[in-house]
Amino acid sequence: AVHQGQGVGSEAEQPGKTDEPDEVPAVDLALGGPPSTMNDLPSGAAFGTLVHEVLETVDTSVVSLPDELLRCCREAVRRQLADVEPAAMAEALLPVLLTPLGTRALADIAPADRLAELNFELPLAGGDDPVVGEVTLRRVADLLRWELPADDVLAPYADLLASVDAPALRGYLSGSIDMVVRLDGPRYIVVDYKTNRLARGDLTALHYTREAMAAEMLRAHYPLQALLYCVAVHRYLRWRQPGYDPAVHLGGVQYLFVRGMVGPLTPGGCGVFDWQPPAALVVALSDVLAGRS
């Protein structure tokens, strides 16, 4: 989640993830395909917080992943006082960990190669020392039009963002990235978990095709969230990665719609939304947020 504040430490405490809807879409579309393993589990923001906690704390290096997952579910349910059966939740989440994310699955990512809950705080237009340049959503939309290829699946977001009536942004933008994964190279990928339901009733993996996930990304303004996360990682790597080159080290984003991730038999393109915003776009947005261009 991302929050704007007027100064360092000024934003309200975050009790949980607030970017996943409580309402169920008014779409009733029966589809074939492998059923979602989470059909018997709740929906909404509170359940999303529970899933985030489990996926961010599970230790993939253990001998028995099912036992570790059950332990994490029990602890998360206890901490959140959730009305969820831990064993059922663990059984539903195991296929999520085993779903291919390109060349690997979440279960294959060593703890040393992942950074969970990366908190960040980005000064807007100078933060406490304001600069002349303004940070507006319209300027961000103009960047998207300039840098995104016309055939990018999220290219329509530029017009959608430009239609939002919002004042210039000041202060600080704070948030937390679910996970940053280090791949060979090294390359770094932003990972975000989503528990959104894309239809009513029982779901299958085919409710989470790339087209359906892209539509949800646009509807929920997730492209802006993803770009802000990329800027945060960009600024982090400038200080931490020797020989940092955005075009080499920024690996894009993966939004994991966990209800569409059903294990190794997940149909290709379902459940995992990959997006590679151009490195030039991330760098330019970082400059715009800083008020430098």
PDB file of C-alpha atoms in Angstrom:
ATOM      1  CA  ALA A   1       0.000   0.000   0.000  1.00  0.00           C
ATOM      2  CA  VAL A   2       1.077   3.591  -0.628  1.00  0.00           C
ATOM      3  CA  HIS A   3       0.210   6.606   1.513  1.00  0.00           C
ATOM      4  CA  GLN A   4       0.869  10.333   1.169  1.00  0.00           C
ATOM      5  CA  GLY A   5       1.870  12.304   4.239  1.00  0.00           C
ATOM      6  CA  GLN A   6       2.822  15.915   4.918  1.00  0.00           C
ATOM      7  CA  GLY A   7       6.112  15.100   6.586  1.00  0.00           C
ATOM      8  CA  VAL A   8       8.326  12.362   7.905  1.00  0.00           C
ATOM      9  CA  GLY A   9       6.332   9.918   9.981  1.00  0.00           C
ATOM     10  CA  SER A  10       3.112  11.841   9.488  1.00  0.00           C
ATOM     11  CA  GLU A  11       0.955   9.167   7.899  1.00  0.00           C
ATOM     12  CA  ALA A  12      -1.505   7.123   9.923  1.00  0.00           C
ATOM     13  CA  GLU A  13      -0.535   3.703  11.175  1.00  0.00           C
ATOM     14  CA  GLN A  14      -1.371   0.990   8.660  1.00  0.00           C
ATOM     15  CA  PRO A  15      -3.397  -1.796  10.297  1.00  0.00           C
ATOM     16  CA  GLY A  16      -3.236  -3.903   7.147  1.00  0.00           C
ATOM     17  CA  LYS A  17      -3.303  -3.867   3.383  1.00  0.00           C
ATOM     18  CA  THR A  18      -5.881  -1.361   2.167  1.00  0.00           C
ATOM     19  CA  ASP A  19      -5.533  -1.699  -1.615  1.00  0.00           C
ATOM     20  CA  GLU A  20      -7.661  -4.829  -2.013  1.00  0.00           C
ATOM     21  CA  PRO A  21     -11.436  -4.374  -2.205  1.00  0.00           C
ATOM     22  CA  ASP A  22     -13.981  -5.707   0.263  1.00  0.00           C
ATOM     23  CA  GLU A  23     -16.700  -5.746  -2.385  1.00  0.00           C
ATOM     24  CA  VAL A  24     -17.125  -8.645  -4.808  1.00  0.00           C
ATOM     25  CA  PRO A  25     -17.379  -7.642  -8.503  1.00  0.00           C
ATOM     26  CA  ALA A  26     -20.870  -7.801  -9.982  1.00  0.00           C
ATOM     27  CA  VAL A  27     -19.647 -10.323 -12.535  1.00  0.00           C
ATOM     28  CA  ASP A  28     -21.046 -13.838 -12.653  1.00  0.00           C
ATOM     29  CA  LEU A  29     -19.074 -15.700 -15.289  1.00  0.00           C
ATOM     30  CA  ALA A  30     -18.808 -19.482 -15.174  1.00  0.00           C
ATOM     31  CA  LEU A  31     -15.566 -20.724 -16.703  1.00  0.00           C
ATOM     32  CA  GLY A  32     -13.840 -24.062 -16.989  1.00  0.00           C
ATOM     33  CA  GLY A  33     -10.250 -24.697 -16.042  1.00  0.00           C
ATOM     34  CA  PRO A  34      -8.598 -25.718 -12.780  1.00  0.00           C
ATOM     35  CA  PRO A  35     -10.656 -24.485  -9.809  1.00  0.00           C
ATOM     36  CA  SER A  36      -9.184 -21.923  -7.450  1.00  0.00           C
ATOM     37  CA  THR A  37      -7.904 -23.547  -4.277  1.00  0.00           C
ATOM     38  CA  MET A  38      -9.296 -20.579  -2.333  1.00  0.00           C
ATOM     39  CA  ASN A  39     -12.986 -20.891  -3.250  1.00  0.00           C
ATOM     40  CA  ASP A  40     -13.950 -21.909   0.292  1.00  0.00           C
ATOM     41  CA  LEU A  41     -11.980 -19.106   1.946  1.00  0.00           C
ATOM     42  CA  PRO A  42     -13.177 -15.556   2.725  1.00  0.00           C
ATOM     43  CA  SER A  43     -12.567 -12.454   0.625  1.00  0.00           C
ATOM     44  CA  GLY A  44     -11.978  -8.814   1.443  1.00  0.00           C
ATOM     45  CA  ALA A  45      -9.218  -6.629   2.839  1.00  0.00           C
ATOM     46  CA  ALA A  46      -8.933  -8.406   6.207  1.00  0.00           C
ATOM     47  CA  PHE A  47      -8.377 -11.756   4.529  1.00  0.00           C
ATOM     48  CA  GLY A  48      -5.904 -10.117   2.161  1.00  0.00           C
ATOM     49  CA  THR A  49      -3.900  -8.916   5.158  1.00  0.00           C
ATOM     50  CA  LEU A  50      -3.878 -12.461   6.523  1.00  0.00           C
ATOM     51  CA  VAL A  51      -2.594 -13.913   3.240  1.00  0.00           C
ATOM     52  CA  HIS A  52       0.087 -11.236   2.985  1.00  0.00           C
ATOM     53  CA  GLU A  53       1.366 -12.043   6.460  1.00  0.00           C
ATOM     54  CA  VAL A  54       1.664 -15.750   5.708  1.00  0.00           C
ATOM     55  CA  LEU A  55       3.378 -15.343   2.341  1.00  0.00           C
ATOM     56  CA  GLU A  56       5.808 -12.784   3.721  1.00  0.00           C
ATOM     57  CA  THR A  57       6.883 -14.924   6.683  1.00  0.00           C
ATOM     58  CA  VAL A  58       6.977 -18.480   5.299  1.00  0.00           C
ATOM     59  CA  ASP A  59      10.503 -19.930   5.246  1.00  0.00           C
ATOM     60  CA  THR A  60      11.008 -21.663   1.903  1.00  0.00           C
ATOM     61  CA  SER A  61      14.302 -23.233   3.006  1.00  0.00           C
ATOM     62  CA  VAL A  62      12.724 -25.733   5.410  1.00  0.00           C
ATOM     63  CA  VAL A  63      12.581 -29.474   4.767  1.00  0.00           C
ATOM     64  CA  SER A  64       8.775 -29.660   4.931  1.00  0.00           C
ATOM     65  CA  LEU A  65       7.095 -26.704   3.250  1.00  0.00           C
ATOM     66  CA  PRO A  66       3.537 -27.907   4.100  1.00  0.00           C
ATOM     67  CA  ASP A  67       4.415 -28.038   7.807  1.00  0.00           C
ATOM     68  CA  GLU A  68       6.040 -24.600   7.673  1.00  0.00           C
ATOM     69  CA  LEU A  69       3.032 -23.166   5.866  1.00  0.00           C
ATOM     70  CA  LEU A  70       0.661 -24.595   8.461  1.00  0.00           C
ATOM     71  CA  ARG A  71       2.774 -23.089  11.245  1.00  0.00           C
ATOM     72  CA  CYS A  72       2.673 -19.660   9.589  1.00  0.00           C
ATOM     73  CA  CYS A  73      -1.087 -19.884   9.036  1.00  0.00           C
ATOM     74  CA  ARG A  74      -1.690 -20.789  12.670  1.00  0.00           C
ATOM     75  CA  GLU A  75       0.404 -17.869  13.893  1.00  0.00           C
ATOM     76  CA  ALA A  76      -1.178 -15.388  11.482  1.00  0.00           C
ATOM     77  CA  VAL A  77      -4.724 -16.488  12.353  1.00  0.00           C
ATOM     78  CA  ARG A  78      -3.917 -16.183  16.043  1.00  0.00           C
ATOM     79  CA  ARG A  79      -2.388 -12.709  15.674  1.00  0.00           C
ATOM     80  CA  GLN A  80      -5.197 -11.422  13.468  1.00  0.00           C
ATOM     81  CA  LEU A  81      -7.952 -13.141  15.489  1.00  0.00           C
ATOM     82  CA  ALA A  82      -9.233 -14.335  12.125  1.00  0.00           C
ATOM     83  CA  ASP A  83     -12.191 -16.657  11.669  1.00  0.00           C
ATOM     84  CA  VAL A  84     -10.283 -18.922   9.290  1.00  0.00           C
ATOM     85  CA  GLU A  85      -9.271 -22.548   9.695  1.00  0.00           C
ATOM     86  CA  PRO A  86      -5.437 -22.576   9.525  1.00  0.00           C
ATOM     87  CA  ALA A  87      -5.249 -26.056   7.974  1.00  0.00           C
ATOM     88  CA  ALA A  88      -7.653 -25.101   5.168  1.00  0.00           C
ATOM     89  CA  MET A  89      -5.739 -21.903   4.528  1.00  0.00           C
ATOM     90  CA  ALA A  90      -2.399 -23.728   4.423  1.00  0.00           C
ATOM     91  CA  GLU A  91      -3.788 -26.314   2.010  1.00  0.00           C
ATOM     92  CA  ALA A  92      -5.075 -23.538  -0.270  1.00  0.00           C
ATOM     93  CA  LEU A  93      -1.836 -21.534  -0.214  1.00  0.00           C
ATOM     94  CA  LEU A  94       0.557 -24.410  -0.925  1.00  0.00           C
ATOM     95  CA  PRO A  95      -0.334 -24.436  -4.666  1.00  0.00           C
ATOM     96  CA  VAL A  96       0.296 -20.671  -4.731  1.00  0.00           C
ATOM     97  CA  LEU A  97       3.861 -21.296  -3.589  1.00  0.00           C
ATOM     98  CA  LEU A  98       4.279 -23.977  -6.270  1.00  0.00           C
ATOM     99  CA  THR A  99       2.862 -22.001  -9.221  1.00  0.00           C
ATOM    100  CA  PRO A 100       5.514 -21.174 -11.854  1.00  0.00           C
ATOM    101  CA  LEU A 101       6.600 -17.529 -11.990  1.00  0.00           C
ATOM    102  CA  GLY A 102       8.494 -17.865 -15.217  1.00  0.00           C
ATOM    103  CA  THR A 103      11.527 -20.023 -14.429  1.00  0.00           C
ATOM    104  CA  ARG A 104      10.827 -20.537 -10.733  1.00  0.00           C
ATOM    105  CA  ALA A 105       8.096 -20.577  -8.090  1.00  0.00           C
ATOM    106  CA  LEU A 106       7.824 -18.768  -4.765  1.00  0.00           C
ATOM    107  CA  ALA A 107       8.864 -22.022  -3.095  1.00  0.00           C
ATOM    108  CA  ASP A 108      12.154 -21.924  -5.032  1.00  0.00           C
ATOM    109  CA  ILE A 109      13.212 -18.462  -3.847  1.00  0.00           C
ATOM    110  CA  ALA A 110      15.818 -18.741  -1.107  1.00  0.00           C
ATOM    111  CA  PRO A 111      15.311 -16.458   1.913  1.00  0.00           C
ATOM    112  CA  ALA A 112      18.627 -14.742   1.092  1.00  0.00           C
ATOM    113  CA  ASP A 113      17.251 -13.712  -2.320  1.00  0.00           C
ATOM    114  CA  ARG A 114      14.080 -12.051  -1.114  1.00  0.00           C
ATOM    115  CA  LEU A 115      13.378  -8.949   0.922  1.00  0.00           C
ATOM    116  CA  ALA A 116       9.884  -8.894   2.409  1.00  0.00           C
ATOM    117  CA  GLU A 117       8.029  -5.742   3.439  1.00  0.00           C
ATOM    118  CA  LEU A 118      10.501  -3.186   2.106  1.00  0.00           C
ATOM    119  CA  ASN A 119       9.338   0.086   3.644  1.00  0.00           C
ATOM    120  CA  PHE A 120      10.043   3.314   1.800  1.00  0.00           C
ATOM    121  CA  GLU A 121       9.460   7.040   2.092  1.00  0.00           C
ATOM    122  CA  LEU A 122       9.800   9.244  -0.973  1.00  0.00           C
ATOM    123  CA  PRO A 123       9.999  13.040  -0.638  1.00  0.00           C
ATOM    124  CA  LEU A 124       7.704  14.780  -3.118  1.00  0.00           C
ATOM    125  CA  ALA A 125       8.997  17.973  -4.745  1.00  0.00           C
ATOM    126  CA  GLY A 126      11.705  18.270  -2.115  1.00  0.00           C
ATOM    127  CA  GLY A 127       9.729  17.106   0.920  1.00  0.00           C
ATOM    128  CA  ASP A 128      10.553  19.403   3.839  1.00  0.00           C
ATOM    129  CA  ASP A 129      12.655  21.582   1.503  1.00  0.00           C
ATOM    130  CA  PRO A 130      10.200  22.331  -1.326  1.00  0.00           C
ATOM    131  CA  VAL A 131      11.513  22.970  -4.824  1.00  0.00           C
ATOM    132  CA  VAL A 132       9.908  24.887  -7.669  1.00  0.00           C
ATOM    133  CA  GLY A 133       8.737  21.867  -9.653  1.00  0.00           C
ATOM    134  CA  GLU A 134       5.254  20.463  -9.043  1.00  0.00           C
ATOM    135  CA  VAL A 135       4.321  16.802  -8.792  1.00  0.00           C
ATOM    136  CA  THR A 136       0.940  16.171 -10.410  1.00  0.00           C
ATOM    137  CA  LEU A 137      -0.807  13.070 -11.680  1.00  0.00           C
ATOM    138  CA  ARG A 138      -1.126  14.737 -15.073  1.00  0.00           C
ATOM    139  CA  ARG A 139       2.663  14.947 -15.333  1.00  0.00           C
ATOM    140  CA  VAL A 140       2.887  11.265 -14.470  1.00  0.00           C
ATOM    141  CA  ALA A 141       0.290  10.528 -17.165  1.00  0.00           C
ATOM    142  CA  ASP A 142       2.350  12.489 -19.696  1.00  0.00           C
ATOM    143  CA  LEU A 143       5.386  10.372 -18.803  1.00  0.00           C
ATOM    144  CA  LEU A 144       3.396   7.209 -19.403  1.00  0.00           C
ATOM    145  CA  ARG A 145       2.302   8.442 -22.829  1.00  0.00           C
ATOM    146  CA  TRP A 146       5.891   9.302 -23.707  1.00  0.00           C
ATOM    147  CA  GLU A 147       7.677   6.212 -22.405  1.00  0.00           C
ATOM    148  CA  LEU A 148       5.237   3.294 -22.696  1.00  0.00           C
ATOM    149  CA  PRO A 149       5.019   1.528 -26.069  1.00  0.00           C
ATOM    150  CA  ALA A 150       1.607   1.854 -27.691  1.00  0.00           C
ATOM    151  CA  ASP A 151       1.136  -1.919 -27.562  1.00  0.00           C
ATOM    152  CA  ASP A 152       1.877  -2.168 -23.827  1.00  0.00           C
ATOM    153  CA  VAL A 153      -1.064  -3.866 -22.123  1.00  0.00           C
ATOM    154  CA  LEU A 154      -1.191  -1.033 -19.558  1.00  0.00           C
ATOM    155  CA  ALA A 155      -0.754   1.840 -22.038  1.00  0.00           C
ATOM    156  CA  PRO A 156      -4.439   2.878 -21.605  1.00  0.00           C
ATOM    157  CA  TYR A 157      -3.644   3.779 -18.006  1.00  0.00           C
ATOM    158  CA  ALA A 158      -2.170   7.127 -19.097  1.00  0.00           C
ATOM    159  CA  ASP A 159      -5.582   8.468 -20.124  1.00  0.00           C
ATOM    160  CA  LEU A 160      -7.224   6.978 -17.045  1.00  0.00           C
ATOM    161  CA  LEU A 161      -4.712   8.643 -14.733  1.00  0.00           C
ATOM    162  CA  ALA A 162      -5.003  11.975 -16.548  1.00  0.00           C
ATOM    163  CA  SER A 163      -8.747  11.966 -15.860  1.00  0.00           C
ATOM    164  CA  VAL A 164      -8.216  11.936 -12.079  1.00  0.00           C
ATOM    165  CA  ASP A 165      -8.801  15.380 -10.584  1.00  0.00           C
ATOM    166  CA  ALA A 166      -6.187  15.739  -7.858  1.00  0.00           C
ATOM    167  CA  PRO A 167      -4.137  18.648  -6.479  1.00  0.00           C
ATOM    168  CA  ALA A 168      -0.359  18.839  -6.716  1.00  0.00           C
ATOM    169  CA  LEU A 169       1.347  16.395  -4.373  1.00  0.00           C
ATOM    170  CA  ARG A 170       3.562  17.598  -1.540  1.00  0.00           C
ATOM    171  CA  GLY A 171       5.192  16.129   1.539  1.00  0.00           C
ATOM    172  CA  TYR A 172       6.205  12.483   1.590  1.00  0.00           C
ATOM    173  CA  LEU A 173       4.956   9.311  -0.038  1.00  0.00           C
ATOM    174  CA  SER A 174       5.375   6.274   2.176  1.00  0.00           C
ATOM    175  CA  GLY A 175       4.537   2.649   1.652  1.00  0.00           C
ATOM    176  CA  SER A 176       5.658  -0.949   1.845  1.00  0.00           C
ATOM    177  CA  ILE A 177       6.542  -3.370  -0.956  1.00  0.00           C
ATOM    178  CA  ASP A 178       5.387  -6.940  -0.339  1.00  0.00           C
ATOM    179  CA  MET A 179       8.620  -8.457  -1.622  1.00  0.00           C
ATOM    180  CA  VAL A 180      11.667  -7.698  -3.748  1.00  0.00           C
ATOM    181  CA  VAL A 181      13.249 -10.773  -5.333  1.00  0.00           C
ATOM    182  CA  ARG A 182      16.862 -10.998  -6.498  1.00  0.00           C
ATOM    183  CA  LEU A 183      17.441 -13.080  -9.615  1.00  0.00           C
ATOM    184  CA  ASP A 184      20.654 -14.001 -11.411  1.00  0.00           C
ATOM    185  CA  GLY A 185      22.450 -11.037 -12.940  1.00  0.00           C
ATOM    186  CA  PRO A 186      21.504  -9.687 -10.487  1.00  0.00           C
ATOM    187  CA  ARG A 187      18.076  -8.408 -11.471  1.00  0.00           C
ATOM    188  CA  TYR A 188      15.465  -7.286  -8.970  1.00  0.00           C
ATOM    189  CA  ILE A 189      11.730  -7.881  -9.323  1.00  0.00           C
ATOM    190  CA  VAL A 190       8.958  -6.191  -7.352  1.00  0.00           C
ATOM    191  CA  VAL A 191       6.366  -8.726  -6.171  1.00  0.00           C
ATOM    192  CA  ASP A 192       2.909  -7.792  -4.919  1.00  0.00           C
ATOM    193  CA  TYR A 193       0.247 -10.208  -3.665  1.00  0.00           C
ATOM    194  CA  LYS A 194      -3.401  -9.652  -4.575  1.00  0.00           C
ATOM    195  CA  THR A 195      -6.369 -11.620  -3.218  1.00  0.00           C
ATOM    196  CA  ASN A 196      -8.918  -9.799  -5.411  1.00  0.00           C
ATOM    197  CA  ARG A 197     -11.913 -11.775  -6.650  1.00  0.00           C
ATOM    198  CA  LEU A 198     -12.526 -11.078 -10.339  1.00  0.00           C
ATOM    199  CA  ALA A 199     -15.999 -12.646 -10.402  1.00  0.00           C
ATOM    200  CA  ARG A 200     -18.695 -13.953  -8.099  1.00  0.00           C
ATOM    201  CA  GLY A 201     -19.180 -17.600  -7.272  1.00  0.00           C
ATOM    202  CA  ASP A 202     -16.594 -20.335  -7.640  1.00  0.00           C
ATOM    203  CA  LEU A 203     -13.476 -19.172  -9.439  1.00  0.00           C
ATOM    204  CA  THR A 204     -11.063 -20.991 -11.720  1.00  0.00           C
ATOM    205  CA  ALA A 205      -7.621 -20.096 -12.979  1.00  0.00           C
ATOM    206  CA  LEU A 206      -9.257 -18.965 -16.232  1.00  0.00           C
ATOM    207  CA  HIS A 207     -10.914 -16.074 -14.414  1.00  0.00           C
ATOM    208  CA  TYR A 208      -7.348 -14.752 -14.065  1.00  0.00           C
ATOM    209  CA  THR A 209      -6.129 -14.541 -17.640  1.00  0.00           C
ATOM    210  CA  ARG A 210      -3.679 -11.797 -18.554  1.00  0.00           C
ATOM    211  CA  GLU A 211      -6.501  -9.773 -20.094  1.00  0.00           C
ATOM    212  CA  ALA A 212      -8.678 -10.090 -16.978  1.00  0.00           C
ATOM    213  CA  MET A 213      -5.796  -9.197 -14.668  1.00  0.00           C
ATOM    214  CA  ALA A 214      -4.861  -6.209 -16.841  1.00  0.00           C
ATOM    215  CA  ALA A 215      -8.439  -4.935 -16.606  1.00  0.00           C
ATOM    216  CA  GLU A 216      -8.296  -5.233 -12.814  1.00  0.00           C
ATOM    217  CA  MET A 217      -4.908  -3.502 -12.738  1.00  0.00           C
ATOM    218  CA  LEU A 218      -6.406  -0.558 -14.619  1.00  0.00           C
ATOM    219  CA  ARG A 219      -9.606  -0.464 -12.562  1.00  0.00           C
ATOM    220  CA  ALA A 220      -7.739  -0.420  -9.242  1.00  0.00           C
ATOM    221  CA  HIS A 221      -4.976   1.990 -10.358  1.00  0.00           C
ATOM    222  CA  TYR A 222      -2.337  -0.652  -9.690  1.00  0.00           C
ATOM    223  CA  PRO A 223      -0.032   0.594 -12.499  1.00  0.00           C
ATOM    224  CA  LEU A 224       0.652   3.754 -10.488  1.00  0.00           C
ATOM    225  CA  GLN A 225       1.321   1.661  -7.399  1.00  0.00           C
ATOM    226  CA  ALA A 226       3.681  -0.583  -9.366  1.00  0.00           C
ATOM    227  CA  LEU A 227       5.608   2.378 -10.764  1.00  0.00           C
ATOM    228  CA  LEU A 228       6.000   3.951  -7.330  1.00  0.00           C
ATOM    229  CA  TYR A 229       7.342   0.638  -6.049  1.00  0.00           C
ATOM    230  CA  CYS A 230       9.815   0.547  -8.947  1.00  0.00           C
ATOM    231  CA  VAL A 231      10.971   4.074  -8.102  1.00  0.00           C
ATOM    232  CA  ALA A 232      11.508   3.036  -4.478  1.00  0.00           C
ATOM    233  CA  VAL A 233      13.598   0.033  -5.570  1.00  0.00           C
ATOM    234  CA  HIS A 234      15.479   2.212  -8.071  1.00  0.00           C
ATOM    235  CA  ARG A 235      16.481   4.639  -5.342  1.00  0.00           C
ATOM    236  CA  TYR A 236      17.359   1.787  -2.974  1.00  0.00           C
ATOM    237  CA  LEU A 237      19.613   0.127  -5.551  1.00  0.00           C
ATOM    238  CA  ARG A 238      21.396   3.375  -6.385  1.00  0.00           C
ATOM    239  CA  TRP A 239      22.949   3.158  -2.932  1.00  0.00           C
ATOM    240  CA  ARG A 240      23.174  -0.616  -2.493  1.00  0.00           C
ATOM    241  CA  GLN A 241      23.996  -2.215  -5.871  1.00  0.00           C
ATOM    242  CA  PRO A 242      27.600  -1.815  -7.131  1.00  0.00           C
ATOM    243  CA  GLY A 243      27.687  -0.563 -10.716  1.00  0.00           C
ATOM    244  CA  TYR A 244      23.957   0.040 -10.669  1.00  0.00           C
ATOM    245  CA  ASP A 245      22.347   0.385 -14.107  1.00  0.00           C
ATOM    246  CA  PRO A 246      18.532   0.679 -14.184  1.00  0.00           C
ATOM    247  CA  ALA A 247      18.341  -0.955 -17.622  1.00  0.00           C
ATOM    248  CA  VAL A 248      20.253  -3.965 -16.303  1.00  0.00           C
ATOM    249  CA  HIS A 249      19.153  -4.355 -12.707  1.00  0.00           C
ATOM    250  CA  LEU A 250      15.459  -3.384 -12.715  1.00  0.00           C
ATOM    251  CA  GLY A 251      13.532  -6.569 -13.490  1.00  0.00           C
ATOM    252  CA  GLY A 252       9.981  -5.235 -13.557  1.00  0.00           C
ATOM    253  CA  VAL A 253       7.017  -6.294 -11.455  1.00  0.00           C
ATOM    254  CA  GLN A 254       4.958  -9.407 -10.849  1.00  0.00           C
ATOM    255  CA  TYR A 255       1.473  -8.962  -9.428  1.00  0.00           C
ATOM    256  CA  LEU A 256       0.407 -12.324  -8.052  1.00  0.00           C
ATOM    257  CA  PHE A 257      -3.371 -12.790  -8.122  1.00  0.00           C
ATOM    258  CA  VAL A 258      -3.254 -15.706  -5.728  1.00  0.00           C
ATOM    259  CA  ARG A 259      -6.813 -16.925  -6.340  1.00  0.00           C
ATOM    260  CA  GLY A 260      -5.760 -17.757  -9.894  1.00  0.00           C
ATOM    261  CA  MET A 261      -2.559 -19.587  -8.895  1.00  0.00           C
ATOM    262  CA  VAL A 262      -3.388 -23.285  -8.617  1.00  0.00           C
ATOM    263  CA  GLY A 263       0.035 -24.914  -8.733  1.00  0.00           C
ATOM    264  CA  PRO A 264       2.197 -26.378 -11.523  1.00  0.00           C
ATOM    265  CA  LEU A 265      -0.884 -27.016 -13.701  1.00  0.00           C
ATOM    266  CA  THR A 266      -1.887 -23.338 -13.743  1.00  0.00           C
ATOM    267  CA  PRO A 267      -2.617 -22.446 -17.401  1.00  0.00           C
ATOM    268  CA  GLY A 268       0.051 -20.258 -18.964  1.00  0.00           C
ATOM    269  CA  GLY A 269      -0.518 -16.551 -18.441  1.00  0.00           C
ATOM    270  CA  CYS A 270      -3.000 -17.055 -15.602  1.00  0.00           C
ATOM    271  CA  GLY A 271      -2.641 -15.789 -12.044  1.00  0.00           C
ATOM    272  CA  VAL A 272       0.716 -14.051 -12.517  1.00  0.00           C
ATOM    273  CA  PHE A 273       0.704 -10.595 -14.101  1.00  0.00           C
ATOM    274  CA  ASP A 274       4.179  -9.698 -15.381  1.00  0.00           C
ATOM    275  CA  TRP A 275       4.958  -6.136 -16.378  1.00  0.00           C
ATOM    276  CA  GLN A 276       8.277  -4.606 -17.401  1.00  0.00           C
ATOM    277  CA  PRO A 277       7.977  -0.809 -17.360  1.00  0.00           C
ATOM    278  CA  PRO A 278      10.872   0.743 -19.296  1.00  0.00           C
ATOM    279  CA  ALA A 279      13.820   1.687 -17.100  1.00  0.00           C
ATOM    280  CA  ALA A 280      13.713   5.167 -18.641  1.00  0.00           C
ATOM    281  CA  LEU A 281      10.153   5.577 -17.348  1.00  0.00           C
ATOM    282  CA  VAL A 282      11.167   4.616 -13.801  1.00  0.00           C
ATOM    283  CA  VAL A 283      14.135   7.013 -13.819  1.00  0.00           C
ATOM    284  CA  ALA A 284      12.056   9.853 -15.277  1.00  0.00           C
ATOM    285  CA  LEU A 285       9.291   9.307 -12.724  1.00  0.00           C
ATOM    286  CA  SER A 286      11.851   9.371  -9.920  1.00  0.00           C
ATOM    287  CA  ASP A 287      13.024  12.765 -11.195  1.00  0.00           C
ATOM    288  CA  VAL A 288       9.467  14.089 -11.501  1.00  0.00           C
ATOM    289  CA  LEU A 289       8.628  13.014  -7.948  1.00  0.00           C
ATOM    290  CA  ALA A 290      11.740  14.807  -6.737  1.00  0.00           C
ATOM    291  CA  GLY A 291      10.653  17.949  -8.598  1.00  0.00           C
ATOM    292  CA  ARG A 292      13.723  17.895 -10.828  1.00  0.00           C
ATOM    293  CA  SER A 293      12.001  17.857 -14.207  1.00  0.00           C
TER     294      SER A 293
END
